[in-house]
Amino acid sequence: MTTELPTDAALAEEVETGTGGLRLDLTRRLAAEALGTGLLVMAVVGSGIAASRLSRGDVGLQLLENAAATTGALIGLILMFGAVSGAHFNPAVTLLDRALGTMSTRDTGLYVVAQVAGGCLGAVVANLMFELPAVELSTHDRSSAALWLSELVATVTLLLLIQGCVRTGRAAVVPFAVGAWIGGAYFFTSSTSFANPAVTVARTLSDTFAGIAPASAPAFVLVQLAAVGVAFALVRLFYPERAGPAAPPAPAADPRPTTDGTEPPRG
């Protein structure tokens, strides 16, 4: 799960913020991706643990609590780090940016490493916050054709939503659109919408409500990566051109007469 507040090729070097142009070095962007992905995993795993303890025996309510916490955290994290790194928190988002030519190969590889490392650390911290072993491999088997199809749908639609917002000049709504979509996808997909290779790997480290068995994770990740290719084709089909900045308005003609009584030049 997650997302970006994407930037175009120039913004890999410079991101426009509310206080003006801010030049960002790669170290800061990688730190933001690692921390953001870690906090996202903490939200997913931690809320799953809390829900299973607070609402024993009611799986539907547990899932609702898990979805609500994840949705809120995801919106906040995208707002927190969107202007720093693009707030990808998801290798699928990063790889699609690379395929679309808005990110370099070097940065793509480093982003993915930061996301996976940060996510795994987030799972460890979530376990420790609830007095569980730091690492406890999950025993939750999630392996079936229906679940793989679900992950394909979840990942493709998430990526298409992000690019659809950005390429039509609505990047500001990405945090809320992505949060709402993930919250809904918890319930309309049978896999509960992992839709994120880094989060999938990290969730193998917690034998709790949100965990996934290590043996089940590779198939999930492969399907999520395949979804990048499908999303790329759909983005090219539906949004072949990215919206650019609006052109400045033409200067208005001066209605006042000149001193010689003739009209001033127009435009």
Tab-separated table of C-alpha atoms in Angstrom:
chain	number	residue	atom	x	y	z
A	1	MET	CA	0.000	0.000	0.000
A	2	THR	CA	0.890	3.543	-0.535
A	3	THR	CA	1.711	6.068	-2.807
A	4	GLU	CA	3.463	9.063	-3.970
A	5	LEU	CA	2.915	12.728	-4.391
A	6	PRO	CA	4.875	12.365	-7.625
A	7	THR	CA	7.326	14.813	-9.108
A	8	ASP	CA	8.428	15.169	-12.708
A	9	ALA	CA	12.004	14.714	-13.877
A	10	ALA	CA	13.101	18.181	-12.868
A	11	LEU	CA	11.668	17.739	-9.402
A	12	ALA	CA	13.939	14.809	-8.751
A	13	GLU	CA	16.420	17.604	-8.088
A	14	GLU	CA	14.095	20.331	-6.868
A	15	VAL	CA	10.654	20.154	-5.266
A	16	GLU	CA	8.426	23.176	-5.042
A	17	THR	CA	7.122	23.739	-1.514
A	18	GLY	CA	4.910	26.332	0.107
A	19	THR	CA	7.968	28.404	1.015
A	20	GLY	CA	9.561	28.391	-2.424
A	21	GLY	CA	12.060	26.188	-4.243
A	22	LEU	CA	13.828	23.735	-1.974
A	23	ARG	CA	16.810	21.800	-3.334
A	24	LEU	CA	16.800	18.297	-1.966
A	25	ASP	CA	19.762	15.985	-1.760
A	26	LEU	CA	19.422	12.263	-2.253
A	27	THR	CA	20.234	11.412	1.364
A	28	ARG	CA	17.265	13.358	2.656
A	29	ARG	CA	14.946	11.797	0.105
A	30	LEU	CA	16.097	8.295	0.981
A	31	ALA	CA	15.717	8.995	4.693
A	32	ALA	CA	12.168	10.206	4.074
A	33	GLU	CA	11.339	7.075	2.082
A	34	ALA	CA	12.787	4.771	4.735
A	35	LEU	CA	11.106	6.534	7.643
A	36	GLY	CA	7.814	6.948	5.814
A	37	THR	CA	7.649	3.285	4.802
A	38	GLY	CA	8.615	2.254	8.328
A	39	LEU	CA	5.860	4.368	9.853
A	40	LEU	CA	3.369	2.992	7.346
A	41	VAL	CA	4.249	-0.572	8.340
A	42	MET	CA	4.011	0.402	12.014
A	43	ALA	CA	0.500	1.671	11.340
A	44	VAL	CA	-0.535	-1.492	9.491
A	45	VAL	CA	1.020	-4.005	11.882
A	46	GLY	CA	0.469	-2.044	15.090
A	47	SER	CA	-3.198	-1.344	14.434
A	48	GLY	CA	-3.687	-4.990	13.508
A	49	ILE	CA	-2.245	-6.081	16.849
A	50	ALA	CA	-4.343	-3.544	18.747
A	51	ALA	CA	-7.503	-4.519	16.877
A	52	SER	CA	-7.023	-8.222	17.556
A	53	ARG	CA	-6.633	-7.490	21.273
A	54	LEU	CA	-9.455	-4.966	21.578
A	55	SER	CA	-12.054	-6.794	19.486
A	56	ARG	CA	-11.447	-10.461	20.172
A	57	GLY	CA	-13.510	-12.828	18.080
A	58	ASP	CA	-14.874	-10.174	15.699
A	59	VAL	CA	-12.715	-10.320	12.576
A	60	GLY	CA	-14.885	-7.859	10.680
A	61	LEU	CA	-14.475	-5.213	13.360
A	62	GLN	CA	-10.755	-5.951	13.579
A	63	LEU	CA	-10.398	-5.377	9.846
A	64	LEU	CA	-12.397	-2.150	10.054
A	65	GLU	CA	-10.136	-0.852	12.827
A	66	ASN	CA	-7.030	-1.880	10.900
A	67	ALA	CA	-8.305	-0.186	7.738
A	68	ALA	CA	-9.276	3.030	9.531
A	69	ALA	CA	-5.893	3.356	11.240
A	70	THR	CA	-3.989	2.624	8.037
A	71	THR	CA	-6.061	5.101	6.031
A	72	GLY	CA	-5.486	7.920	8.495
A	73	ALA	CA	-1.780	7.192	8.849
A	74	LEU	CA	-1.277	6.990	5.096
A	75	ILE	CA	-2.886	10.375	4.479
A	76	GLY	CA	-0.718	11.935	7.173
A	77	LEU	CA	2.481	10.342	5.895
A	78	ILE	CA	1.942	11.497	2.320
A	79	LEU	CA	1.310	15.021	3.576
A	80	MET	CA	4.380	14.759	5.813
A	81	PHE	CA	6.897	13.594	3.214
A	82	GLY	CA	5.308	14.411	-0.144
A	83	ALA	CA	7.382	17.564	-0.590
A	84	VAL	CA	10.578	15.798	0.487
A	85	SER	CA	10.737	12.566	-1.505
A	86	GLY	CA	7.443	12.303	-3.363
A	87	ALA	CA	6.173	9.999	-0.577
A	88	HIS	CA	6.329	6.813	-2.632
A	89	PHE	CA	6.730	4.340	0.277
A	90	ASN	CA	6.155	1.633	-2.319
A	91	PRO	CA	8.518	0.032	-4.861
A	92	ALA	CA	5.632	-0.373	-7.302
A	93	VAL	CA	5.071	3.398	-7.318
A	94	THR	CA	8.794	4.019	-7.752
A	95	LEU	CA	9.182	1.489	-10.568
A	96	LEU	CA	6.238	2.966	-12.444
A	97	ASP	CA	7.830	6.401	-12.184
A	98	ARG	CA	11.002	4.907	-13.668
A	99	ALA	CA	9.052	3.295	-16.500
A	100	LEU	CA	7.358	6.612	-17.241
A	101	GLY	CA	10.725	8.364	-17.349
A	102	THR	CA	10.241	10.624	-14.339
A	103	MET	CA	12.917	9.002	-12.181
A	104	SER	CA	16.505	7.902	-12.773
A	105	THR	CA	17.610	4.267	-12.580
A	106	ARG	CA	20.028	5.051	-9.748
A	107	ASP	CA	17.421	6.789	-7.634
A	108	THR	CA	14.898	4.033	-8.331
A	109	GLY	CA	17.215	1.343	-6.977
A	110	LEU	CA	18.110	3.358	-3.899
A	111	TYR	CA	14.476	4.209	-3.200
A	112	VAL	CA	13.518	0.519	-3.301
A	113	VAL	CA	16.320	-0.431	-0.898
A	114	ALA	CA	15.310	2.349	1.498
A	115	GLN	CA	11.656	1.336	1.343
A	116	VAL	CA	12.300	-2.339	2.074
A	117	ALA	CA	14.785	-1.603	4.866
A	118	GLY	CA	12.524	1.003	6.434
A	119	GLY	CA	9.497	-1.250	6.208
A	120	CYS	CA	11.273	-4.152	7.915
A	121	LEU	CA	12.450	-1.869	10.711
A	122	GLY	CA	8.890	-0.604	11.081
A	123	ALA	CA	7.604	-4.149	11.591
A	124	VAL	CA	10.229	-4.752	14.275
A	125	VAL	CA	9.287	-1.555	16.112
A	126	ALA	CA	5.574	-2.410	15.898
A	127	ASN	CA	6.246	-5.804	17.471
A	128	LEU	CA	8.283	-4.244	20.264
A	129	MET	CA	5.643	-1.587	20.983
A	130	PHE	CA	3.192	-4.369	21.813
A	131	GLU	CA	5.696	-6.397	23.864
A	132	LEU	CA	6.164	-9.083	21.234
A	133	PRO	CA	9.445	-10.578	19.984
A	134	ALA	CA	11.256	-8.140	17.701
A	135	VAL	CA	11.082	-10.627	14.834
A	136	GLU	CA	8.518	-13.395	14.717
A	137	LEU	CA	7.970	-14.865	11.262
A	138	SER	CA	4.325	-14.939	10.314
A	139	THR	CA	2.424	-18.189	9.970
A	140	HIS	CA	-0.525	-16.602	8.131
A	141	ASP	CA	-0.729	-18.446	4.834
A	142	ARG	CA	-2.074	-16.225	2.057
A	143	SER	CA	-1.701	-18.293	-1.085
A	144	SER	CA	-4.405	-18.809	-3.709
A	145	ALA	CA	-5.227	-17.725	-7.232
A	146	ALA	CA	-8.019	-15.515	-5.890
A	147	LEU	CA	-5.610	-13.652	-3.620
A	148	TRP	CA	-3.094	-13.174	-6.431
A	149	LEU	CA	-5.815	-11.786	-8.707
A	150	SER	CA	-6.881	-9.529	-5.858
A	151	GLU	CA	-3.350	-8.171	-5.498
A	152	LEU	CA	-3.125	-7.527	-9.218
A	153	VAL	CA	-6.357	-5.514	-9.119
A	154	ALA	CA	-5.377	-3.689	-5.925
A	155	THR	CA	-1.937	-2.671	-7.176
A	156	VAL	CA	-2.980	-1.669	-10.692
A	157	THR	CA	-5.841	0.495	-9.456
A	158	LEU	CA	-3.698	2.171	-6.800
A	159	LEU	CA	-1.046	3.091	-9.365
A	160	LEU	CA	-3.638	4.263	-11.871
A	161	LEU	CA	-5.306	6.434	-9.238
A	162	ILE	CA	-2.035	8.160	-8.352
A	163	GLN	CA	-1.016	8.809	-11.942
A	164	GLY	CA	-4.547	9.828	-12.880
A	165	CYS	CA	-4.535	12.533	-10.232
A	166	VAL	CA	-1.050	13.766	-11.054
A	167	ARG	CA	-1.392	13.751	-14.826
A	168	THR	CA	-4.592	15.774	-14.707
A	169	GLY	CA	-3.149	18.487	-12.476
A	170	ARG	CA	-4.699	17.261	-9.222
A	171	ALA	CA	-1.601	16.191	-7.272
A	172	ALA	CA	-2.840	18.033	-4.177
A	173	VAL	CA	-5.644	15.505	-3.694
A	174	VAL	CA	-3.359	12.449	-3.868
A	175	PRO	CA	-3.046	11.979	-0.059
A	176	PHE	CA	-6.801	11.896	0.428
A	177	ALA	CA	-7.607	9.951	-2.727
A	178	VAL	CA	-5.039	7.262	-1.943
A	179	GLY	CA	-6.058	7.018	1.708
A	180	ALA	CA	-9.730	6.636	0.812
A	181	TRP	CA	-8.994	4.098	-1.918
A	182	ILE	CA	-6.837	1.930	0.337
A	183	GLY	CA	-9.501	2.041	3.050
A	184	GLY	CA	-12.085	0.783	0.585
A	185	ALA	CA	-9.747	-1.786	-0.949
A	186	TYR	CA	-9.286	-3.399	2.467
A	187	PHE	CA	-12.846	-4.649	2.029
A	188	PHE	CA	-13.472	-5.043	-1.693
A	189	THR	CA	-10.315	-7.129	-2.317
A	190	SER	CA	-9.982	-10.597	-0.835
A	191	SER	CA	-6.299	-10.001	-0.035
A	192	THR	CA	-7.074	-6.776	1.912
A	193	SER	CA	-4.971	-4.849	-0.616
A	194	PHE	CA	-1.293	-5.216	0.282
A	195	ALA	CA	-0.432	-3.551	-3.076
A	196	ASN	CA	3.136	-2.832	-1.954
A	197	PRO	CA	6.194	-5.120	-2.246
A	198	ALA	CA	8.103	-3.427	0.602
A	199	VAL	CA	5.172	-3.659	2.999
A	200	THR	CA	4.560	-7.265	1.943
A	201	VAL	CA	8.136	-8.257	2.792
A	202	ALA	CA	8.012	-6.376	6.092
A	203	ARG	CA	4.777	-8.045	7.157
A	204	THR	CA	6.474	-11.452	7.076
A	205	LEU	CA	8.319	-10.379	10.255
A	206	SER	CA	5.213	-10.198	12.466
A	207	ASP	CA	3.109	-13.238	13.352
A	208	THR	CA	0.076	-11.080	14.046
A	209	PHE	CA	-3.189	-10.014	12.416
A	210	ALA	CA	-1.511	-8.240	9.484
A	211	GLY	CA	1.251	-10.787	8.913
A	212	ILE	CA	1.905	-12.909	5.848
A	213	ALA	CA	3.878	-16.152	5.846
A	214	PRO	CA	7.313	-15.889	4.188
A	215	ALA	CA	6.317	-18.687	1.820
A	216	SER	CA	3.321	-16.653	0.626
A	217	ALA	CA	5.151	-13.363	0.135
A	218	PRO	CA	7.090	-14.073	-3.112
A	219	ALA	CA	3.943	-14.678	-5.150
A	220	PHE	CA	2.379	-11.492	-3.776
A	221	VAL	CA	5.480	-9.498	-4.689
A	222	LEU	CA	5.665	-10.968	-8.196
A	223	VAL	CA	2.029	-10.104	-8.860
A	224	GLN	CA	2.550	-6.576	-7.526
A	225	LEU	CA	5.537	-6.114	-9.823
A	226	ALA	CA	3.569	-7.471	-12.776
A	227	ALA	CA	0.906	-4.907	-11.945
A	228	VAL	CA	3.433	-2.157	-12.675
A	229	GLY	CA	3.520	-3.256	-16.311
A	230	VAL	CA	-0.269	-3.325	-16.548
A	231	ALA	CA	-0.523	0.087	-14.905
A	232	PHE	CA	2.099	1.489	-17.292
A	233	ALA	CA	0.004	0.438	-20.286
A	234	LEU	CA	-3.166	1.903	-18.777
A	235	VAL	CA	-1.485	5.198	-17.904
A	236	ARG	CA	-0.239	5.512	-21.484
A	237	LEU	CA	-3.751	4.742	-22.727
A	238	PHE	CA	-5.734	7.076	-20.478
A	239	TYR	CA	-3.217	9.811	-19.636
A	240	PRO	CA	-0.695	10.009	-22.495
A	241	GLU	CA	0.344	13.535	-21.569
A	242	ARG	CA	1.064	14.958	-18.170
A	243	ALA	CA	-0.681	18.222	-17.279
A	244	GLY	CA	1.730	21.163	-17.274
A	245	PRO	CA	1.530	24.468	-15.438
A	246	ALA	CA	-1.197	26.833	-16.567
A	247	ALA	CA	-0.119	29.518	-19.031
A	248	PRO	CA	-0.098	33.056	-17.605
A	249	PRO	CA	-3.045	35.196	-18.703
A	250	ALA	CA	-2.474	37.655	-21.557
A	251	PRO	CA	-2.095	41.257	-20.421
A	252	ALA	CA	-5.299	43.261	-20.638
A	253	ALA	CA	-5.452	46.094	-23.191
A	254	ASP	CA	-5.245	49.584	-21.739
A	255	PRO	CA	-8.686	51.173	-22.318
A	256	ARG	CA	-7.378	54.732	-21.777
A	257	PRO	CA	-6.746	56.916	-24.852
A	258	THR	CA	-3.250	58.154	-25.589
A	259	THR	CA	-2.324	61.823	-25.421
A	260	ASP	CA	-2.708	62.189	-29.181
A	261	GLY	CA	-6.220	60.784	-29.109
A	262	THR	CA	-5.379	57.455	-30.746
A	263	GLU	CA	-5.852	54.081	-29.060
A	264	PRO	CA	-2.770	52.434	-27.551
A	265	PRO	CA	-1.410	49.291	-29.238
A	266	ARG	CA	-3.263	46.080	-28.310
A	267	GLY	CA	-1.507	43.003	-26.814
